[in-house]
Short mmCIF file of C-alpha atoms and ligand atoms in Angstrom, two decimals:
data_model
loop_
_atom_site.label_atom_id
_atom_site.label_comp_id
_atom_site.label_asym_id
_atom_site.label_seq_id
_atom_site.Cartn_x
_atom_site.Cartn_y
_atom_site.Cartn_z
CA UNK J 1 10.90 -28.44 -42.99
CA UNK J 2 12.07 -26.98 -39.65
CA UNK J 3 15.05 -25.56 -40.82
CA UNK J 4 12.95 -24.21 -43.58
CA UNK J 5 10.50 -22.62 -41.22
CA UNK J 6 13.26 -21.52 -39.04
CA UNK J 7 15.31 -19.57 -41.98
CA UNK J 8 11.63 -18.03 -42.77
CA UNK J 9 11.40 -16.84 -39.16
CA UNK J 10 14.77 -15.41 -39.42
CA UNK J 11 14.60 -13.88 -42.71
CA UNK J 12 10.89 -12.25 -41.35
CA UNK J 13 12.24 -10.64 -38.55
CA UNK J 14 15.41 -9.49 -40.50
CA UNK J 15 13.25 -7.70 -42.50
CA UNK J 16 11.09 -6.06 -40.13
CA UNK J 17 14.54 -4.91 -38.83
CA UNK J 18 14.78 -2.95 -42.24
CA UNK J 19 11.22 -2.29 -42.61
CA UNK J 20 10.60 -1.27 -39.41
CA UNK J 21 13.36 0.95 -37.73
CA UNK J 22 13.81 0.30 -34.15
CA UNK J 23 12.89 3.16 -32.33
CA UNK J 24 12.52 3.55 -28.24
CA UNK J 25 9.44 3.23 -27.21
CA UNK J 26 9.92 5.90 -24.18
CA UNK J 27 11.54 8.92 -26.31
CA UNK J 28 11.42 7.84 -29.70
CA UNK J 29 14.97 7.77 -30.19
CA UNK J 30 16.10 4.93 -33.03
CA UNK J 31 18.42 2.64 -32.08
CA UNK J 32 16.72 0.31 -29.57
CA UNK J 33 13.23 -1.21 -28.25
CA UNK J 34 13.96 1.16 -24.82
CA UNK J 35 17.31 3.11 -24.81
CA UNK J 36 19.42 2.70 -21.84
CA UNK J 37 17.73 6.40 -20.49
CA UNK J 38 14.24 5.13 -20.61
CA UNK J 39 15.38 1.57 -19.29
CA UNK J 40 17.09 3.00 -16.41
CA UNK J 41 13.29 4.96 -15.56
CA UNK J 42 12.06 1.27 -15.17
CA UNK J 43 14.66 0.38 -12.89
CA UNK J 44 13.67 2.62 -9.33
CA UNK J 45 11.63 -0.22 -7.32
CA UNK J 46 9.47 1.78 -4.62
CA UNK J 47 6.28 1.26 -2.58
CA UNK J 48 2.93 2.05 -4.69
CA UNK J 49 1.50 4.60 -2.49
CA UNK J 50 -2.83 5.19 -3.83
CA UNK J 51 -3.88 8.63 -3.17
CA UNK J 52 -6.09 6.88 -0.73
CA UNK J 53 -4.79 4.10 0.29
CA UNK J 54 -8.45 0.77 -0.62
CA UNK J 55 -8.81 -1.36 2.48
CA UNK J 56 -6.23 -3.98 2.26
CA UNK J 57 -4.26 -2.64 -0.33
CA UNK J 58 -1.55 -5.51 -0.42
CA UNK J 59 2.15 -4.51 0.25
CA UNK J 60 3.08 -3.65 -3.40
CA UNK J 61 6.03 -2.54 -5.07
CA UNK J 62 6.34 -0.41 -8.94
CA UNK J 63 9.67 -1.06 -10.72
CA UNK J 64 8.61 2.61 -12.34
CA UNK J 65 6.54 5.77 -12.05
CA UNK J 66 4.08 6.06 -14.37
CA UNK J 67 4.70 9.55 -16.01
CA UNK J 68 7.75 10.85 -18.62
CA UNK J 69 9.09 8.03 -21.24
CA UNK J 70 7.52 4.92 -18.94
CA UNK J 71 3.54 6.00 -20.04
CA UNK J 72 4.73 5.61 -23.44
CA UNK J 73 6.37 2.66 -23.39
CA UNK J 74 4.12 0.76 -21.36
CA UNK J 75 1.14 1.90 -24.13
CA UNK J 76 3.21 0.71 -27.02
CA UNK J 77 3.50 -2.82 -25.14
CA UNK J 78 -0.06 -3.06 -24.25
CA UNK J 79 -2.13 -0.95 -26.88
CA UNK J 80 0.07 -1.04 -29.92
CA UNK J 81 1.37 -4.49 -29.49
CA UNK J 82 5.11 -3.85 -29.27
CA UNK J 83 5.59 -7.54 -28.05
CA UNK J 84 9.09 -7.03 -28.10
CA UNK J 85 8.94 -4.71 -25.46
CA UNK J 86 7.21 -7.56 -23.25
CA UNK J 87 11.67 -8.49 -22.15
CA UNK J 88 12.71 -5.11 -20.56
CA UNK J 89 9.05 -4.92 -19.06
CA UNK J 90 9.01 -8.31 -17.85
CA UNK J 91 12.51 -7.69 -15.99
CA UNK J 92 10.88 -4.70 -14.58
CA UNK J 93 8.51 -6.56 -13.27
CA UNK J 94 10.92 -9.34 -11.59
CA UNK J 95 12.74 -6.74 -10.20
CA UNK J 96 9.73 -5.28 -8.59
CA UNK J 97 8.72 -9.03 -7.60
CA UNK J 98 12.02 -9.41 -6.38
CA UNK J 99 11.93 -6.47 -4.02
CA UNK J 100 8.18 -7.04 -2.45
CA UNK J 101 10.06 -10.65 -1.46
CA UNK J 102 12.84 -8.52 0.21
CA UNK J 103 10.65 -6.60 2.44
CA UNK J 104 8.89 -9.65 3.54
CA UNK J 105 10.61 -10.47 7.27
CA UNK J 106 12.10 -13.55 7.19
CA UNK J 107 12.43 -14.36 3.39
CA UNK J 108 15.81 -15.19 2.09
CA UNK J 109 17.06 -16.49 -1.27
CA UNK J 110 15.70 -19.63 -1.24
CA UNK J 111 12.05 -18.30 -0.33
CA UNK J 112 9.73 -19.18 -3.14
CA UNK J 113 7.44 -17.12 -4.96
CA UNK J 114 4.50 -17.71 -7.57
CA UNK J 115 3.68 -14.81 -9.61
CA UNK J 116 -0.40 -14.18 -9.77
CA UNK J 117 -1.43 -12.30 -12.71
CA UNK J 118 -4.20 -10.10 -12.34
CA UNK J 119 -6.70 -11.55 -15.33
CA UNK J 120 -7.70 -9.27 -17.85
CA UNK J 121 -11.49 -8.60 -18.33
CA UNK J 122 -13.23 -10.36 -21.24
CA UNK J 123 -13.98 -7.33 -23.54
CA UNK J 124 -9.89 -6.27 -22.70
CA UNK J 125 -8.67 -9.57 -24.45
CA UNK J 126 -11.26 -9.88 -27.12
CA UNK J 127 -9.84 -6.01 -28.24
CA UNK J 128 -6.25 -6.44 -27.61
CA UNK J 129 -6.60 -10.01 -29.44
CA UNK J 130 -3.80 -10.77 -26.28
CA UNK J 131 -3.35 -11.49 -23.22
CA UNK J 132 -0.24 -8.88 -22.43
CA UNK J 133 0.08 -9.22 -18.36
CA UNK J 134 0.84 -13.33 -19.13
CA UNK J 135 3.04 -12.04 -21.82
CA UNK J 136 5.04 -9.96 -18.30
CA UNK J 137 4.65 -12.76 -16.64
CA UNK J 138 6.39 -15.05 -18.30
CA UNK J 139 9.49 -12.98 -18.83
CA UNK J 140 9.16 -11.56 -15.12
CA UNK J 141 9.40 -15.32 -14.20
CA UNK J 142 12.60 -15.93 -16.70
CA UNK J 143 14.05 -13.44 -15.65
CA UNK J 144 13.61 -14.55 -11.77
CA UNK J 145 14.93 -18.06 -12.63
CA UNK J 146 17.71 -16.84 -14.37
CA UNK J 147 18.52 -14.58 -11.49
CA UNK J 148 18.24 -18.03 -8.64
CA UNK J 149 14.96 -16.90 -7.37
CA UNK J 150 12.79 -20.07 -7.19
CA UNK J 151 9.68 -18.37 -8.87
CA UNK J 152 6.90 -19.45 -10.46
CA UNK J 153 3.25 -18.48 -11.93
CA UNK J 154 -0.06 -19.80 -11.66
CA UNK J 155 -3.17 -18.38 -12.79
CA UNK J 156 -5.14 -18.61 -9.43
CA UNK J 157 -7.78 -15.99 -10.26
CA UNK J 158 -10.34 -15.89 -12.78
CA UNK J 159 -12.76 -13.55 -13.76
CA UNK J 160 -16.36 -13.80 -12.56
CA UNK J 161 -17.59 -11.79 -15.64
CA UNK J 162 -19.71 -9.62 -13.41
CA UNK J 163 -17.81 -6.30 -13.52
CA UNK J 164 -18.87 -3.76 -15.21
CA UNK J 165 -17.73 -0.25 -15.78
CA UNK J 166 -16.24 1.59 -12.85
CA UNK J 167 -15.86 4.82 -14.70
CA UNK J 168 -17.46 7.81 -12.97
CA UNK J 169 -17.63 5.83 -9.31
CA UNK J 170 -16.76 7.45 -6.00
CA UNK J 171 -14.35 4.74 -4.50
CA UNK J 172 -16.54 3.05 -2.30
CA UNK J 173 -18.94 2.85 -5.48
CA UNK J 174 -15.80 1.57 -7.31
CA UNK J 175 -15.02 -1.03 -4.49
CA UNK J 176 -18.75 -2.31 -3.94
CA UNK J 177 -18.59 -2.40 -7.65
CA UNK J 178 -15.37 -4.71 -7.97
CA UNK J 179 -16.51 -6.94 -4.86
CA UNK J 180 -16.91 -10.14 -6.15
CA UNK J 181 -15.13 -9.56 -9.72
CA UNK J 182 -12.70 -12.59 -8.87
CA UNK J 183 -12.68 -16.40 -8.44
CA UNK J 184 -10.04 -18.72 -7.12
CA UNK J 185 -9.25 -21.26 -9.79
CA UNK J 186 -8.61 -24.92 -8.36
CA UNK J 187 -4.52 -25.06 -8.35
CA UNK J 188 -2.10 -27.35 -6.93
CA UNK J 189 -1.11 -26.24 -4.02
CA UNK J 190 2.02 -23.99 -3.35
CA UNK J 191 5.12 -25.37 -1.48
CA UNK J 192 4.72 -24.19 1.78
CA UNK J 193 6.05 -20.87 2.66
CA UNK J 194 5.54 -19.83 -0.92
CA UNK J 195 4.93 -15.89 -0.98
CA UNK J 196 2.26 -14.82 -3.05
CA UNK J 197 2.61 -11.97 -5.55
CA UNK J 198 -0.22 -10.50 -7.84
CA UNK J 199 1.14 -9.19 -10.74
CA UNK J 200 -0.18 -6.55 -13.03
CA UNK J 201 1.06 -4.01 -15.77
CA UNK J 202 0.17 -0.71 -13.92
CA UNK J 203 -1.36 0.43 -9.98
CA UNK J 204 -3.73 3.39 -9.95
CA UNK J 205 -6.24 2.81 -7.40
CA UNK J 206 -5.54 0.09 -5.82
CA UNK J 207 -8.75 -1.04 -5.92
CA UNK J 208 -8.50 -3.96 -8.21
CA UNK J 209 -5.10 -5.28 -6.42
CA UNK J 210 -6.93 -4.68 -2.93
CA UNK J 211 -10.19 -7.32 -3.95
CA UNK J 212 -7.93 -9.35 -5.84
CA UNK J 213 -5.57 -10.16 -2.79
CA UNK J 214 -8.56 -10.58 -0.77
CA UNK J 215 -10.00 -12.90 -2.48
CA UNK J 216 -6.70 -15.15 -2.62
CA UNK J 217 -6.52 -14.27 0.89
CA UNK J 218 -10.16 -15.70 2.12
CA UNK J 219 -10.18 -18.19 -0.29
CA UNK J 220 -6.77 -20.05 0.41
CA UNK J 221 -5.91 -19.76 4.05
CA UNK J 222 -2.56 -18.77 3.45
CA UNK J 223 0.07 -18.75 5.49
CA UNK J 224 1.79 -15.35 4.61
CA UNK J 225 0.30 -12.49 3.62
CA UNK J 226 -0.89 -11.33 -0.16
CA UNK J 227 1.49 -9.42 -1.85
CA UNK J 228 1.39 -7.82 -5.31
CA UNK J 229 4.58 -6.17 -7.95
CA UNK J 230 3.23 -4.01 -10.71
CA UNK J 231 5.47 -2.57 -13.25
CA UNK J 232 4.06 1.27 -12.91
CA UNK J 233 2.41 2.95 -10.73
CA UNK J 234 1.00 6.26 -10.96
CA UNK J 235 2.44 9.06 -9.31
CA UNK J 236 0.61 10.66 -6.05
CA UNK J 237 0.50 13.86 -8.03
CA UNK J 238 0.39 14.43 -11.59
CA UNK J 239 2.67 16.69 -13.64
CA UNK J 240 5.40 16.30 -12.12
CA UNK J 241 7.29 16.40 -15.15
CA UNK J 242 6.47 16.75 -18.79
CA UNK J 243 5.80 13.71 -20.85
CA UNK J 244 7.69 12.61 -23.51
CA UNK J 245 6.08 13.17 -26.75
CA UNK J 246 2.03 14.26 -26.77
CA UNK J 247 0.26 13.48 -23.86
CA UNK J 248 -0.75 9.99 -23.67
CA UNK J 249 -4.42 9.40 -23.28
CA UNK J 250 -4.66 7.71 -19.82
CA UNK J 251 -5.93 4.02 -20.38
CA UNK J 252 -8.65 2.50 -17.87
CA UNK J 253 -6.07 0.74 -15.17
CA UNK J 254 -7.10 -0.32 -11.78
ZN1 LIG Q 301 14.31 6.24 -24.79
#
């Protein structure tokens, strides 16, 4: 029956190769899920820099800027479920995990780290029908391993189900609004020396990564300091170059 089952699989997504014509999800191009252009714009790992910077904004580092062929692509993965696009992202992502752990004084190859991702609000997973940040998870932490980094990922945070919409808020509304959002799960406890790392699809603010980390931060008495990798973040200033394709509608991000 496996082998059955298997040779359905296969035949399934061979067809969906015919029926459904790779095309990039950055440019549009056919060919592949994100041509080498648009992978190479997920591939410049730089401090997220907020227009104004929430107190304690953790030390975080974007694999991308959001703007051009990346807004795209990461709105195909997330929105449109392009789950094949959750690879490339996911190595964006250990690549930006893998550079937060370089800045850290001290840590060498053999530091550990366990990937935090940010959870995703009730009313985001009941309309996306996923959960898309474990889906870059997961292949952020592949992609570590397969790279020798001893990473990891546990879901430390929860949601308290008490935010509401932050739409329209000045940011201290915004942060008086978001204190409070998270829980700490119970979890085993890291090996010590572990480095922390929120993870999340896109920065904006910095407001959700900033009460996120200090919640893991009061909560668990840890020995070295919050950080978080994201796989965008937005640019300081907009327009800095035209999009690819029509505008894309800016989704709520934190
Ligand atoms: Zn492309």
């Amino acid at each position: 029956m496996r082998a059955v089952g298997e040779l359905v699989r296969a035949t399934a997504a061979a067809l969906a190769d015919l029926v459904l014509p790779r095309i990039c999800a950055g440019c549009g191009v056919p060919g592949a899920v994100l041509c080498r252009g648009c992978a190479g714009e997920f591939a410049v790992p730089h401090l997220a820099q907020p227009r104004r910077f929430p107190a304690g904004f953790p030390p975080t580092v974007a694999a991308a800027v959001y703007d051009g062929p990346v807004r795209p692509a990461v709105n195909a993965f997330k929105e449109h479920g392009r789950a094949e696009l959750a690879r490339p992202l996911g190595a964006a992502l250990a690549l930006a995990v893998a550079a937060v752990r370089a800045g850290v004084p001290g840590a060498g190859p053999g530091t550990p780290v366990l990937l935090v991702p940010l959870p995703a609000t009730r009313s985001a997973l009941r309309a996306r029908g996923r959960d898309h940040v474990a889906e870059l998870t997961r292949a952020a932490v592949a992609e570590l391993r397969t790279a020798g980094v001893p990473a990891g990922s546990g879901r430390l945070l929860a949601r308290t189900g008490r935010v509401v919409d932050s739409a329209g808020l000045s940011a201290a509304q915004r942060r008086a609004n978001l204190a409070g959002t998270f829980t700490v799960r119970p979890a085993r406890p890291a090996p010590p020396g572990t480095l922390l790392v929120l993870v999340d699809d896109v920065v904006t603010s910095g407001a959700t990564l900033s009460e996120a980390a200090a919640t893991l931060t009061r909560t668990r008495r840890s020995d070295t300091p919050v950080l978080a990798a994201v796989v965008a973040a937005t640019p300081r200033r907009t327009g800095r170059r035209g999009a690819a394709g029509p505008p894309a509608r800016t989704p709520r991000t934190g």
